[in-house]
Coordinates of C-alpha atoms and ligand atoms in Angstrom, one line a residue:
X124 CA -32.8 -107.9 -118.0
X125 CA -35.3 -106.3 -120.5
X126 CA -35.3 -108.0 -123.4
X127 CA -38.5 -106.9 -125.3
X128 CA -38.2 -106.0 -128.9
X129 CA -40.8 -104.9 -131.3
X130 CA -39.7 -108.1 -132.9
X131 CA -39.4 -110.6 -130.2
X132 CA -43.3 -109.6 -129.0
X133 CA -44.5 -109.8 -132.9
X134 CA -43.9 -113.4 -132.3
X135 CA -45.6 -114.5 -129.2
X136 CA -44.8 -118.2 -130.0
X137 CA -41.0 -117.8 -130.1
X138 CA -40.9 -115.2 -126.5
X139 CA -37.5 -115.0 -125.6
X140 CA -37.7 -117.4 -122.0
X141 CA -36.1 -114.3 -120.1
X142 CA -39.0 -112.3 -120.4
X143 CA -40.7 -111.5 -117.0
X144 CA -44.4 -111.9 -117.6
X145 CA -46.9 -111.6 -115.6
X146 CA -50.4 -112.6 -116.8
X147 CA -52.4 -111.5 -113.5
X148 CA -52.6 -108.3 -111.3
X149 CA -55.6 -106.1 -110.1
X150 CA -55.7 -101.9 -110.1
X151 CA -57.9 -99.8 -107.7
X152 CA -60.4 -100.2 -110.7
X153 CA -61.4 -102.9 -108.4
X154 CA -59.6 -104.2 -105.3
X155 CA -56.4 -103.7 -105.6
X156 CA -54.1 -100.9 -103.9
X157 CA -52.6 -99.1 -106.7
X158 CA -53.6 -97.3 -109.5
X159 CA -53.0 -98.1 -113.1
X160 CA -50.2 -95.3 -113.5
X161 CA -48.5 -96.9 -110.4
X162 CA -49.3 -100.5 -111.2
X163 CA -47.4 -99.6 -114.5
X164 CA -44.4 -97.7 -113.2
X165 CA -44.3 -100.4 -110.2
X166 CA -44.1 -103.0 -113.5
X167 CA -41.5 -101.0 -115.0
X168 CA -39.5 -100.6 -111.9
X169 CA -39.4 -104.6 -111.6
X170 CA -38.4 -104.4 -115.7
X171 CA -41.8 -106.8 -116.4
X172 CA -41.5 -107.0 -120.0
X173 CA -45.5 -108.5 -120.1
X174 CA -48.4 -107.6 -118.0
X175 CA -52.0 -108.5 -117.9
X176 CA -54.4 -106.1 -116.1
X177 CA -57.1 -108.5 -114.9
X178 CA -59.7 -106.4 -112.5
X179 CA -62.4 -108.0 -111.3
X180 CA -65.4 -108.1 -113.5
X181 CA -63.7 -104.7 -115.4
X182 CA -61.7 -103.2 -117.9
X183 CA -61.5 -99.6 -116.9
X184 CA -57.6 -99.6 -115.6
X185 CA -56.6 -100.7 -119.1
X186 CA -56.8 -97.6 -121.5
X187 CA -55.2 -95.6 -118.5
X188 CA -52.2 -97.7 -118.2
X189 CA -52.0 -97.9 -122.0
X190 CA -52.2 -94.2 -122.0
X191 CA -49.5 -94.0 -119.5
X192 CA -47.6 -96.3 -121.0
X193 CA -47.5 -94.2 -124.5
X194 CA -47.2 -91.2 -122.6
X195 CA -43.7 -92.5 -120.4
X196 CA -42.7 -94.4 -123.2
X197 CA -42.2 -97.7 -120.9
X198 CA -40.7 -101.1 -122.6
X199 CA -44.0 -102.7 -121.5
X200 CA -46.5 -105.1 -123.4
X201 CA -49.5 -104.4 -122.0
X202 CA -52.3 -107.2 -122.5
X203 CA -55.9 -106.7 -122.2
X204 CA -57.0 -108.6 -119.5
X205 CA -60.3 -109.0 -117.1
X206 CA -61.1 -111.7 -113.9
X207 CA -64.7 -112.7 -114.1
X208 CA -66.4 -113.9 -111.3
X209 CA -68.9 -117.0 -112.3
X210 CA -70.7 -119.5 -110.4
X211 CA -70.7 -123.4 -110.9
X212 CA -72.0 -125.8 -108.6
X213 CA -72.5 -123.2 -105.7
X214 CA -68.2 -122.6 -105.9
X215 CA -67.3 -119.5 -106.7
X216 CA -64.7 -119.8 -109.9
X217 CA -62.8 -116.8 -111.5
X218 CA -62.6 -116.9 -115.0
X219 CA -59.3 -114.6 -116.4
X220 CA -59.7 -113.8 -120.2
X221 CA -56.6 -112.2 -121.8
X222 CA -55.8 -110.6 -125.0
X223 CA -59.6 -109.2 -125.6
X224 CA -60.7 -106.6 -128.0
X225 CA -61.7 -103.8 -124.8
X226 CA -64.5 -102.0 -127.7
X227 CA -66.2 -105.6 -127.9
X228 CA -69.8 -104.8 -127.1
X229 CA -70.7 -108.2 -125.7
X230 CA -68.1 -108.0 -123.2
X231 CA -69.5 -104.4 -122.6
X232 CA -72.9 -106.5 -122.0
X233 CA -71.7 -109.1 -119.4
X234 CA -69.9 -106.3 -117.9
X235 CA -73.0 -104.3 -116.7
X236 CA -74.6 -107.2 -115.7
X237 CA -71.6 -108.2 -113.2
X238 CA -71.7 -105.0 -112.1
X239 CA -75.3 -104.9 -111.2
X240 CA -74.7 -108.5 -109.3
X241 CA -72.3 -106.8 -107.8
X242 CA -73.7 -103.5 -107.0
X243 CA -77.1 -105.8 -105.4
X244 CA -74.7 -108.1 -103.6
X245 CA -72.8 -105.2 -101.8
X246 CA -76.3 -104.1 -100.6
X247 CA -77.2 -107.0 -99.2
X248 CA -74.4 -107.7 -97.4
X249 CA -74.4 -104.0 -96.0
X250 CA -77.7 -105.5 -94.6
X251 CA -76.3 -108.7 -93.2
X252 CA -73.5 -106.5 -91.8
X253 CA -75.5 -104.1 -89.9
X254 CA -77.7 -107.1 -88.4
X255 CA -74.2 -108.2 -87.0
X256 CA -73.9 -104.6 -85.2
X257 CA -71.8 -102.7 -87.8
X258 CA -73.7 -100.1 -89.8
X259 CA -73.2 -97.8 -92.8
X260 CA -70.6 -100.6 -94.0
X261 CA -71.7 -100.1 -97.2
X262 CA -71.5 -96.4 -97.5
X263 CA -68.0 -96.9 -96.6
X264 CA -67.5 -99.6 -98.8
X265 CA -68.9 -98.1 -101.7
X266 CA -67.0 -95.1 -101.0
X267 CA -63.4 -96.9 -100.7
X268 CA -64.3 -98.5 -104.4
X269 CA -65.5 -95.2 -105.7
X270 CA -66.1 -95.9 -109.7
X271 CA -64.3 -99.3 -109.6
X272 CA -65.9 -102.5 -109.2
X273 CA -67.1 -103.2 -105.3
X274 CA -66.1 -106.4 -103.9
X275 CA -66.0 -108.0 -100.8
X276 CA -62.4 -106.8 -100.3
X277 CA -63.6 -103.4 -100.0
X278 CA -66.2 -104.6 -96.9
X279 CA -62.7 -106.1 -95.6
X280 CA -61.1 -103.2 -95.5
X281 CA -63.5 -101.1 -93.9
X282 CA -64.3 -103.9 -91.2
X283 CA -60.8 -104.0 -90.6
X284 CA -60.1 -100.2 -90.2
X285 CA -62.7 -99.8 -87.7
X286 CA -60.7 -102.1 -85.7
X287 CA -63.4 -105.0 -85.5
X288 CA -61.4 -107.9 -86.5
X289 CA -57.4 -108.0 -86.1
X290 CA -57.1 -108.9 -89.9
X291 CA -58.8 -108.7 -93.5
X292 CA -58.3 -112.6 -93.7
X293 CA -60.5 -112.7 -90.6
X294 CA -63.2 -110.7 -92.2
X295 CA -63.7 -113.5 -94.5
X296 CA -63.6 -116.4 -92.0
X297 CA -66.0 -114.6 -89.8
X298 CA -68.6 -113.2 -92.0
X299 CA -68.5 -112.7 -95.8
X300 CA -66.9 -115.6 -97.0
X301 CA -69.0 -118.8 -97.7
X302 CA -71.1 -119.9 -95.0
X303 CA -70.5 -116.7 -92.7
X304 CA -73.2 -115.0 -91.2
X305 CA -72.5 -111.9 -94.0
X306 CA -72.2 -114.4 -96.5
X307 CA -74.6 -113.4 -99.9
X308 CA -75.0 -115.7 -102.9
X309 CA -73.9 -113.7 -105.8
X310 CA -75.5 -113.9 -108.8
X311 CA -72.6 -113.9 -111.6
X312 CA -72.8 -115.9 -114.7
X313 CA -71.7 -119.3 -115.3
X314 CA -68.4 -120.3 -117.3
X315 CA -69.9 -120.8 -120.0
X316 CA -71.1 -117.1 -120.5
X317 CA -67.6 -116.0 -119.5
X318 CA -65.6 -118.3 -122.0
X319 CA -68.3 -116.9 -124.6
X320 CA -67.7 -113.6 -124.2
X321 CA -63.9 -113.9 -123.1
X322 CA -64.1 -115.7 -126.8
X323 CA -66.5 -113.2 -128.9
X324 CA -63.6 -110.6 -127.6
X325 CA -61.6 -112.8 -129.4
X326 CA -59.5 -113.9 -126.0
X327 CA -58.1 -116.5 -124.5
X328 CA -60.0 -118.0 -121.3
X329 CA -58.1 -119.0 -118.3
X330 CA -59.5 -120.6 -114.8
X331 CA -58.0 -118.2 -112.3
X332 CA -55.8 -119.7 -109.2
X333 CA -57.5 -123.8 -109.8
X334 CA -55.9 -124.5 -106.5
X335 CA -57.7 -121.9 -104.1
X336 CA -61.5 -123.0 -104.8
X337 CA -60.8 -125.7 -101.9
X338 CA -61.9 -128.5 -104.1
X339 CA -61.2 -131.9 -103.3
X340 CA -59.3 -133.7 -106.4
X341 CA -62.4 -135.3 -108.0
X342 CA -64.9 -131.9 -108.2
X343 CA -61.5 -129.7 -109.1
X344 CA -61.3 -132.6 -112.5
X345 CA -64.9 -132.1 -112.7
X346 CA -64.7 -128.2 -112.9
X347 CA -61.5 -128.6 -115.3
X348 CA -63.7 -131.3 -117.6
X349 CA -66.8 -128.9 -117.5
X350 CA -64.4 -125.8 -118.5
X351 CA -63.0 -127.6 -121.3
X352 CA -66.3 -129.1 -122.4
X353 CA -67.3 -125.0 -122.3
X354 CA -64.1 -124.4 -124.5
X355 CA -62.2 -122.7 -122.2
X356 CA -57.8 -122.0 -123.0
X357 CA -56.2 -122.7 -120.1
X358 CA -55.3 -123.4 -116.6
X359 CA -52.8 -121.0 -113.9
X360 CA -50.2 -123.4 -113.1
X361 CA -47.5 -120.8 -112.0
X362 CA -48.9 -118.5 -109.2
X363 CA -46.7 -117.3 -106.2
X364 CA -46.3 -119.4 -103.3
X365 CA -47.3 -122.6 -105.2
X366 CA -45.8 -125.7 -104.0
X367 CA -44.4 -127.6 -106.6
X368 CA -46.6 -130.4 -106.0
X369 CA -49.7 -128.1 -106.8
X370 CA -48.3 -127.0 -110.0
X371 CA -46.9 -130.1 -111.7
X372 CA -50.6 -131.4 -110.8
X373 CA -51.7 -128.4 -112.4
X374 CA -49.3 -128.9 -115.4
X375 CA -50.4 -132.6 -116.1
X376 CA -54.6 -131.5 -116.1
X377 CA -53.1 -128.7 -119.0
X378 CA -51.7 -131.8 -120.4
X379 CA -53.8 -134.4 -119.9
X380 CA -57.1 -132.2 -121.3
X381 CA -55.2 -130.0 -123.8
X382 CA -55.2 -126.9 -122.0
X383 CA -52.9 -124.5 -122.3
X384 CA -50.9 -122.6 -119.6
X385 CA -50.9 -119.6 -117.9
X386 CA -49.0 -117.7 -115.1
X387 CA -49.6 -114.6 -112.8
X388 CA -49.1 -113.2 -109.3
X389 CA -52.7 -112.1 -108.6
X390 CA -51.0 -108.8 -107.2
X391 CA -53.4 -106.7 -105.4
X392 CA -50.9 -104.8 -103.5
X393 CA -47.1 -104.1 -102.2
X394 CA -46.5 -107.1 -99.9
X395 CA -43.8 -109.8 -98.9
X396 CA -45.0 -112.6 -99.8
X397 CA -45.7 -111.8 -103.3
X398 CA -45.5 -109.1 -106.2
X399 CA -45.1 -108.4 -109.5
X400 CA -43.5 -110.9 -111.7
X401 CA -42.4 -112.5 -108.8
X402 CA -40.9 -116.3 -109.0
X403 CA -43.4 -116.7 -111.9
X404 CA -41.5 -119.5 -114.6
X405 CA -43.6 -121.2 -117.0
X406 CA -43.0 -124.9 -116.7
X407 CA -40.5 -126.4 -119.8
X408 CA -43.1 -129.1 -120.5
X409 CA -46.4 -126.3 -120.5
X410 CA -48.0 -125.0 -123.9
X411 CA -47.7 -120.9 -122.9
X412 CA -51.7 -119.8 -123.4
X413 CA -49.3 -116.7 -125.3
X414 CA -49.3 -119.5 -128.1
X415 CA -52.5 -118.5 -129.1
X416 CA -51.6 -115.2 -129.8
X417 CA -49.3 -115.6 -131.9
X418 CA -50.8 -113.8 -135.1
X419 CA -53.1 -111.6 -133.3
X420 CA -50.6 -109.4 -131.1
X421 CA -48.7 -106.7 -132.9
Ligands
AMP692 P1 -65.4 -110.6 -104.6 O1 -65.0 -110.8 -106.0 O2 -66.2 -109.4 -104.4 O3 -66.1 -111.8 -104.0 O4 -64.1 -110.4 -103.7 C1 -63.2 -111.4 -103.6 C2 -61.8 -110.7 -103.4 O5 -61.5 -110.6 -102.0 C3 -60.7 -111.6 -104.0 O6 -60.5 -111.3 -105.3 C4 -59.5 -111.4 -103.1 O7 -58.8 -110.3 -103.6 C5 -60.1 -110.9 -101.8 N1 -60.0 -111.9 -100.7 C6 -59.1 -111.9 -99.7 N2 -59.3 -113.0 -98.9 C7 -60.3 -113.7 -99.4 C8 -60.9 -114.9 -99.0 N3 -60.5 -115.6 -97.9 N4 -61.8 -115.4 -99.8 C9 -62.2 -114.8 -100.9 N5 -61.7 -113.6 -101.3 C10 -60.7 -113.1 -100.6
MN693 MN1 -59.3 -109.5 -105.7
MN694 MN1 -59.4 -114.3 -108.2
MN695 MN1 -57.2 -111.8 -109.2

């Protein structure tokens, strides 16, 4: 059912609850496996009435989907969206802003200098990865994310390909995910940079997927106090293939700390176990972070 109105979305506090929204999804402007035109028209096929483009550390995948969308004509609220990657306490912690001004020049700012972490990181895993007997991953790497952003999912992919592990999960645990022998400290900014900027771009500021940093309960409160003490928005308590445990945990840090709530599929790409607006429902007793756009959206 597509119930979006020009009048229903002028009121973000008041969204009609049969709205599919999904706050969270990735284009090949960084790792995902579409590009913004198909992201879009995959959206519209699965009548998504909201969706956030969120790539990683970029917001080049936005003014093509708009574009597209103006161009199709599509019943789709597109919200301005971005994953940054920040470091706290050695973990690795993605901060999602949504609803921010794409011309802000600060944002512009932070953006270059993620993209030079990422461009020195990339190198110096190519490095790692030729001491471990695969060379020119890089080149190939860099190749696969063309323009877009380069992340360790393109590595994957290539590693993959060539036929040297049996799956892109086993890329990670083998040798660029944390501790691996291909591992490289990145050097992204903190949270507090991120909810800065998310904020000067007049955003909201969300922590990405709380439950996949594998943080015992005590340092994932201590990350939630330390992102509200940094003033960040909100929390993702409705991802795909969340126990319910995990989210009415989530639900009650929102409540407990005055955070609002958010909800996504992190889609990167086509696959069973999860897509596009997929079994996302915000929670009846959550504060929708879309409550803080209520006068800014028209
Ligand atoms: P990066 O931002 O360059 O560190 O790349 C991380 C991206 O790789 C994530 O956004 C995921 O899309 C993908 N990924 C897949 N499996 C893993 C994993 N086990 N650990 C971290 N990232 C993963
Ligand atoms: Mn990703
Ligand atoms: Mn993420
Ligand atoms: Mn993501």
């Amino acid at each position: 059912m597509n119930l979006m109105s020009t009048a229903v979305l002028d009121d973000f506090a008041n969204l009609a609850p049969s709205l599919r929204i999904d706050l969270h999804s990735h284009t090949n402007c960084s790792d995902g496996g579409l590009s913004p035109e198909e992201l879009i028209d995959r959206a519209s096929n699965f009548q998504i009435d909201i969706l956030a483009i969120t790539d990683h550390d970029t917001v080049a995948g936005l003014d093509i989907a708009s574009q597209y969308i103006t161009e199709k004509n599509l019943p789709i609220k597109l919200i301005n969206g971005i994953e940054i990657s920040t470091v706290w306490q050695g973990f690795e912690i993605h901060i999602v802003g949504l609803n921010i001004d794409l011309k802000n020049k600060q944002l512009h700012q932070l953006i270059e200098l993620q993209q030079e972490a990422r461009e020195t990181r990339a190198v110096a895993i190519g490095d790692k990865l030729a001491s471990c007997g695969f060379p020119d991953v890089y080149q190939k790497a860099k190749d696969l994310a063309g323009t877009g952003s380069i992340t360790r999912a393109h590595f994957a992919k290539i590693l993959f390909q060539q036929g040297h592990v049996s799956s892109l999960q086993k890329v990670f645990d083998k040798y660029i995910g944390k501790g691996q022998r291909a591992y490289v400290k990145p050097n992204w900014c903190s949270i507090k940079q991120a909810v800065e900027v998310i904020h000067a771009a007049g955003g909201s500021a969300v922590i990405a997927h709380p439950i996949r940093y594998d943080l015992s309960g005590k340092w994932l409160r201590r990350l939630i106090v330390q992102f509200k003490e940094d003033s960040g928005d909100a929390l993702e308590v409705v991802l795909p293939q969340m126990a319910p445990q995990q989210r009415d945990l989530m639900l009650n840090y929102c409540l407990e700390y005055g955070l609002h709530a958010s909800m996504g599929s992190d889609f990167h790409y086509p696959s069973k176990w999860s897509d596009l607006g997929r079994n996302l429902r915000m929670p009846e007793r959550a504060t929708p972070v879309w409550h803080l756009w209520a006068e800014s959206i028209n």
